[in-house]
CSV table of C-alpha atoms in Angstrom, one decimal:
chain,number,residue,atom,x,y,z
A,29,MET,CA,-136.5,-105.6,67.8
A,30,ALA,CA,-134.9,-102.9,70.0
A,31,ASP,CA,-132.0,-100.8,68.6
A,32,THR,CA,-128.9,-101.7,70.7
A,33,GLY,CA,-127.0,-98.7,69.4
A,34,ALA,CA,-124.3,-101.1,68.0
A,35,PRO,CA,-122.9,-100.0,64.7
A,36,SER,CA,-124.3,-101.8,61.7
A,37,GLN,CA,-122.1,-103.2,58.9
A,38,LEU,CA,-123.2,-103.1,55.3
A,39,THR,CA,-121.3,-104.7,52.5
A,40,LEU,CA,-122.0,-104.8,48.8
A,41,ASP,CA,-121.9,-108.0,46.7
A,42,LEU,CA,-122.1,-108.8,43.0
A,43,VAL,CA,-123.6,-112.2,42.0
A,44,SER,CA,-123.3,-113.1,38.3
A,45,VAL,CA,-126.3,-115.0,37.0
A,46,GLN,CA,-125.1,-118.4,35.8
A,47,LYS,CA,-126.8,-119.5,32.6
A,48,PRO,CA,-126.2,-120.5,29.0
A,49,ASP,CA,-125.4,-117.4,26.8
A,50,ASP,CA,-128.7,-117.4,24.9
A,51,MET,CA,-131.0,-118.3,27.9
A,52,ASN,CA,-133.6,-115.7,28.8
A,53,PHE,CA,-134.5,-115.1,32.4
A,54,ILE,CA,-136.6,-112.8,34.6
A,55,PHE,CA,-135.4,-111.6,38.0
A,56,GLY,CA,-137.7,-109.8,40.5
A,57,THR,CA,-139.0,-109.4,44.0
A,58,SER,CA,-142.2,-110.5,45.5
A,59,HIS,CA,-143.8,-110.6,48.9
A,60,PHE,CA,-145.3,-114.0,49.7
A,61,ILE,CA,-144.7,-117.8,49.4
A,62,LYS,CA,-147.8,-118.0,47.1
A,63,THR,CA,-145.6,-116.4,44.4
A,64,VAL,CA,-144.3,-119.8,43.3
A,65,GLU,CA,-147.7,-121.3,42.4
A,66,ASP,CA,-149.1,-118.0,41.0
A,67,VAL,CA,-146.1,-117.4,38.7
A,68,TYR,CA,-146.2,-121.0,37.6
A,69,GLU,CA,-149.8,-120.6,36.6
A,70,ALA,CA,-149.1,-117.3,34.8
A,71,LEU,CA,-146.3,-118.9,32.8
A,72,THR,CA,-148.2,-122.1,31.8
A,73,THR,CA,-151.2,-120.1,30.7
A,74,SER,CA,-149.1,-117.6,28.7
A,75,SER,CA,-147.7,-120.1,26.2
A,76,PRO,CA,-148.4,-123.7,25.6
A,77,SER,CA,-144.8,-124.4,24.5
A,78,ILE,CA,-142.9,-122.6,27.2
A,79,GLU,CA,-140.3,-124.6,29.2
A,80,PHE,CA,-139.3,-122.9,32.5
A,81,GLY,CA,-137.9,-123.3,36.0
A,82,LEU,CA,-138.5,-120.8,38.8
A,83,ALA,CA,-137.2,-120.4,42.3
A,84,PHE,CA,-138.2,-118.0,45.1
A,85,CYS,CA,-136.1,-117.1,48.2
A,86,GLU,CA,-138.4,-117.2,51.2
A,87,ALA,CA,-137.6,-114.4,53.6
A,88,SER,CA,-139.2,-115.7,56.9
A,89,GLY,CA,-140.4,-119.0,58.4
A,90,ASP,CA,-138.4,-121.9,57.0
A,91,ARG,CA,-136.4,-119.5,54.7
A,92,LEU,CA,-136.1,-122.0,52.0
A,93,VAL,CA,-135.6,-121.7,48.2
A,94,ARG,CA,-139.1,-122.6,47.0
A,95,TRP,CA,-139.2,-123.9,43.4
A,96,ASP,CA,-141.4,-125.2,40.5
A,97,GLY,CA,-141.3,-125.6,36.8
A,98,ASN,CA,-141.8,-127.9,33.9
A,99,SER,CA,-138.2,-128.5,32.9
A,100,GLU,CA,-135.9,-130.2,35.4
A,101,GLU,CA,-132.8,-128.6,33.8
A,102,LEU,CA,-134.3,-125.1,34.1
A,103,VAL,CA,-135.6,-125.8,37.7
A,104,GLN,CA,-132.0,-126.8,38.7
A,105,LEU,CA,-130.6,-123.6,37.1
A,106,ALA,CA,-133.2,-121.5,39.0
A,107,LYS,CA,-132.5,-123.2,42.3
A,108,VAL,CA,-128.7,-122.8,42.0
A,109,ASN,CA,-129.0,-119.1,41.0
A,110,ALA,CA,-131.6,-118.3,43.7
A,111,LEU,CA,-129.4,-119.8,46.4
A,112,ALA,CA,-126.4,-117.9,45.2
A,113,ILE,CA,-128.4,-114.6,45.2
A,114,GLY,CA,-130.0,-115.4,48.5
A,115,ALA,CA,-132.0,-112.1,48.8
A,116,GLY,CA,-135.2,-112.5,50.7
A,117,HIS,CA,-138.4,-112.5,48.5
A,118,SER,CA,-136.4,-112.5,45.3
A,119,PHE,CA,-137.4,-114.8,42.4
A,120,ILE,CA,-135.7,-115.9,39.2
A,121,ILE,CA,-137.3,-117.6,36.2
A,122,PHE,CA,-135.4,-119.3,33.3
A,123,MET,CA,-137.3,-120.0,30.1
A,124,ARG,CA,-137.1,-121.7,26.8
A,125,ASN,CA,-139.5,-121.6,23.8
A,126,ALA,CA,-140.7,-118.1,24.9
A,127,TYR,CA,-139.2,-114.7,25.5
A,128,PRO,CA,-139.8,-112.3,28.4
A,129,ILE,CA,-141.9,-110.1,26.1
A,130,ASN,CA,-144.4,-113.1,25.8
A,131,VAL,CA,-144.9,-113.5,29.6
A,132,LEU,CA,-143.8,-110.3,31.3
A,133,LYS,CA,-147.2,-108.6,31.6
A,134,ARG,CA,-148.7,-111.8,33.0
A,135,ILE,CA,-145.9,-112.0,35.6
A,136,GLN,CA,-146.3,-108.3,36.5
A,137,ALA,CA,-150.0,-108.9,37.0
A,138,VAL,CA,-149.4,-111.6,39.7
A,139,GLN,CA,-150.6,-109.9,42.9
A,140,GLU,CA,-147.5,-110.9,44.9
A,141,VAL,CA,-145.0,-109.5,42.4
A,142,VAL,CA,-143.5,-106.2,43.6
A,143,THR,CA,-140.7,-105.4,41.1
A,144,ILE,CA,-139.2,-106.9,38.0
A,145,HIS,CA,-135.5,-106.0,38.1
A,146,CYS,CA,-134.7,-107.4,34.7
A,147,ALA,CA,-135.8,-109.6,31.8
A,148,THR,CA,-132.9,-110.4,29.6
A,149,ALA,CA,-130.6,-112.9,27.9
A,150,ASN,CA,-127.6,-110.7,28.5
A,151,PRO,CA,-124.9,-111.5,31.0
A,152,CYS,CA,-126.2,-110.0,34.2
A,153,GLN,CA,-124.9,-109.3,37.7
A,154,ILE,CA,-127.2,-108.8,40.7
A,155,VAL,CA,-126.1,-106.0,43.0
A,156,LEU,CA,-126.8,-106.9,46.6
A,157,ALA,CA,-126.4,-105.2,50.0
A,158,ARG,CA,-125.6,-107.6,52.9
A,159,SER,CA,-126.1,-106.9,56.6
A,160,ALA,CA,-126.2,-109.0,59.7
A,161,GLN,CA,-130.0,-109.6,58.9
A,162,GLY,CA,-129.5,-110.8,55.4
A,163,LYS,CA,-129.3,-109.6,51.8
A,164,GLY,CA,-131.3,-107.2,49.7
A,165,VAL,CA,-131.4,-106.4,46.0
A,166,LEU,CA,-130.1,-102.9,45.1
A,167,GLY,CA,-130.3,-103.5,41.4
A,168,VAL,CA,-128.9,-105.3,38.4
A,169,ILE,CA,-126.1,-104.7,35.8
A,170,ASP,CA,-127.8,-106.0,32.6
A,171,GLY,CA,-125.4,-106.4,29.7
A,172,TYR,CA,-122.7,-103.8,28.9
A,173,SER,CA,-122.4,-100.0,28.6
A,174,PRO,CA,-123.2,-98.3,25.3
A,175,LEU,CA,-120.3,-97.7,22.9
A,176,GLY,CA,-122.0,-94.8,21.1
A,177,VAL,CA,-125.2,-93.4,19.6
A,178,GLU,CA,-126.9,-95.1,16.7
A,179,ASP,CA,-126.6,-93.4,13.3
A,180,GLU,CA,-129.2,-93.5,10.5
A,181,SER,CA,-128.0,-96.8,9.1
A,182,LYS,CA,-128.2,-98.5,12.5
A,183,GLN,CA,-131.6,-96.9,13.1
A,184,GLN,CA,-132.8,-98.5,9.8
A,185,GLU,CA,-131.2,-101.8,10.7
A,186,ARG,CA,-133.1,-101.8,14.1
A,187,ARG,CA,-136.4,-101.0,12.4
A,188,ALA,CA,-135.9,-103.7,9.8
A,189,PHE,CA,-135.0,-106.3,12.5
A,190,LEU,CA,-138.2,-105.6,14.5
A,191,ARG,CA,-140.3,-106.0,11.4
A,192,ALA,CA,-138.4,-109.2,10.3
A,193,ILE,CA,-139.1,-110.9,13.6
A,194,GLY,CA,-142.8,-109.8,13.5
A,195,HIS,CA,-142.8,-107.2,16.4
A,196,LYS,CA,-143.7,-104.3,14.1
A,197,LYS,CA,-145.5,-103.9,10.8
């Protein structure tokens, strides 16, 4: 498309991810409609008990929110959030009976996946830039800012917690 010389307008938007407080999700960008089927396969082969819904914002062609999953509730949650975010080639996955740590490497290995912006259960805001062409992801605000630096007792507490949940020996 030829540059008309007309000034461009850019605005910033924040979209809060709508979800239950304890619900984990993964938000990222990808590059092709095949993402939906390949991420579905990565999730179902990562854990036999995982429940999930995923949605992908198509950036060209029909420009639809493409979706799949094995939980109608989580699929609906993914579709609503993807439509609110509306940034081309972004995807969002909501999950139950698994944590991002259980599936993240498998999702990152999907050949269409470009970036994982966050994997969290925290309150999260998606930072978007909007132009006449559409919306793009600038980043995320995941949780809250630190209130200080851990002391030795908090360090021991962290280490004990990781061992109690089986992530360290």
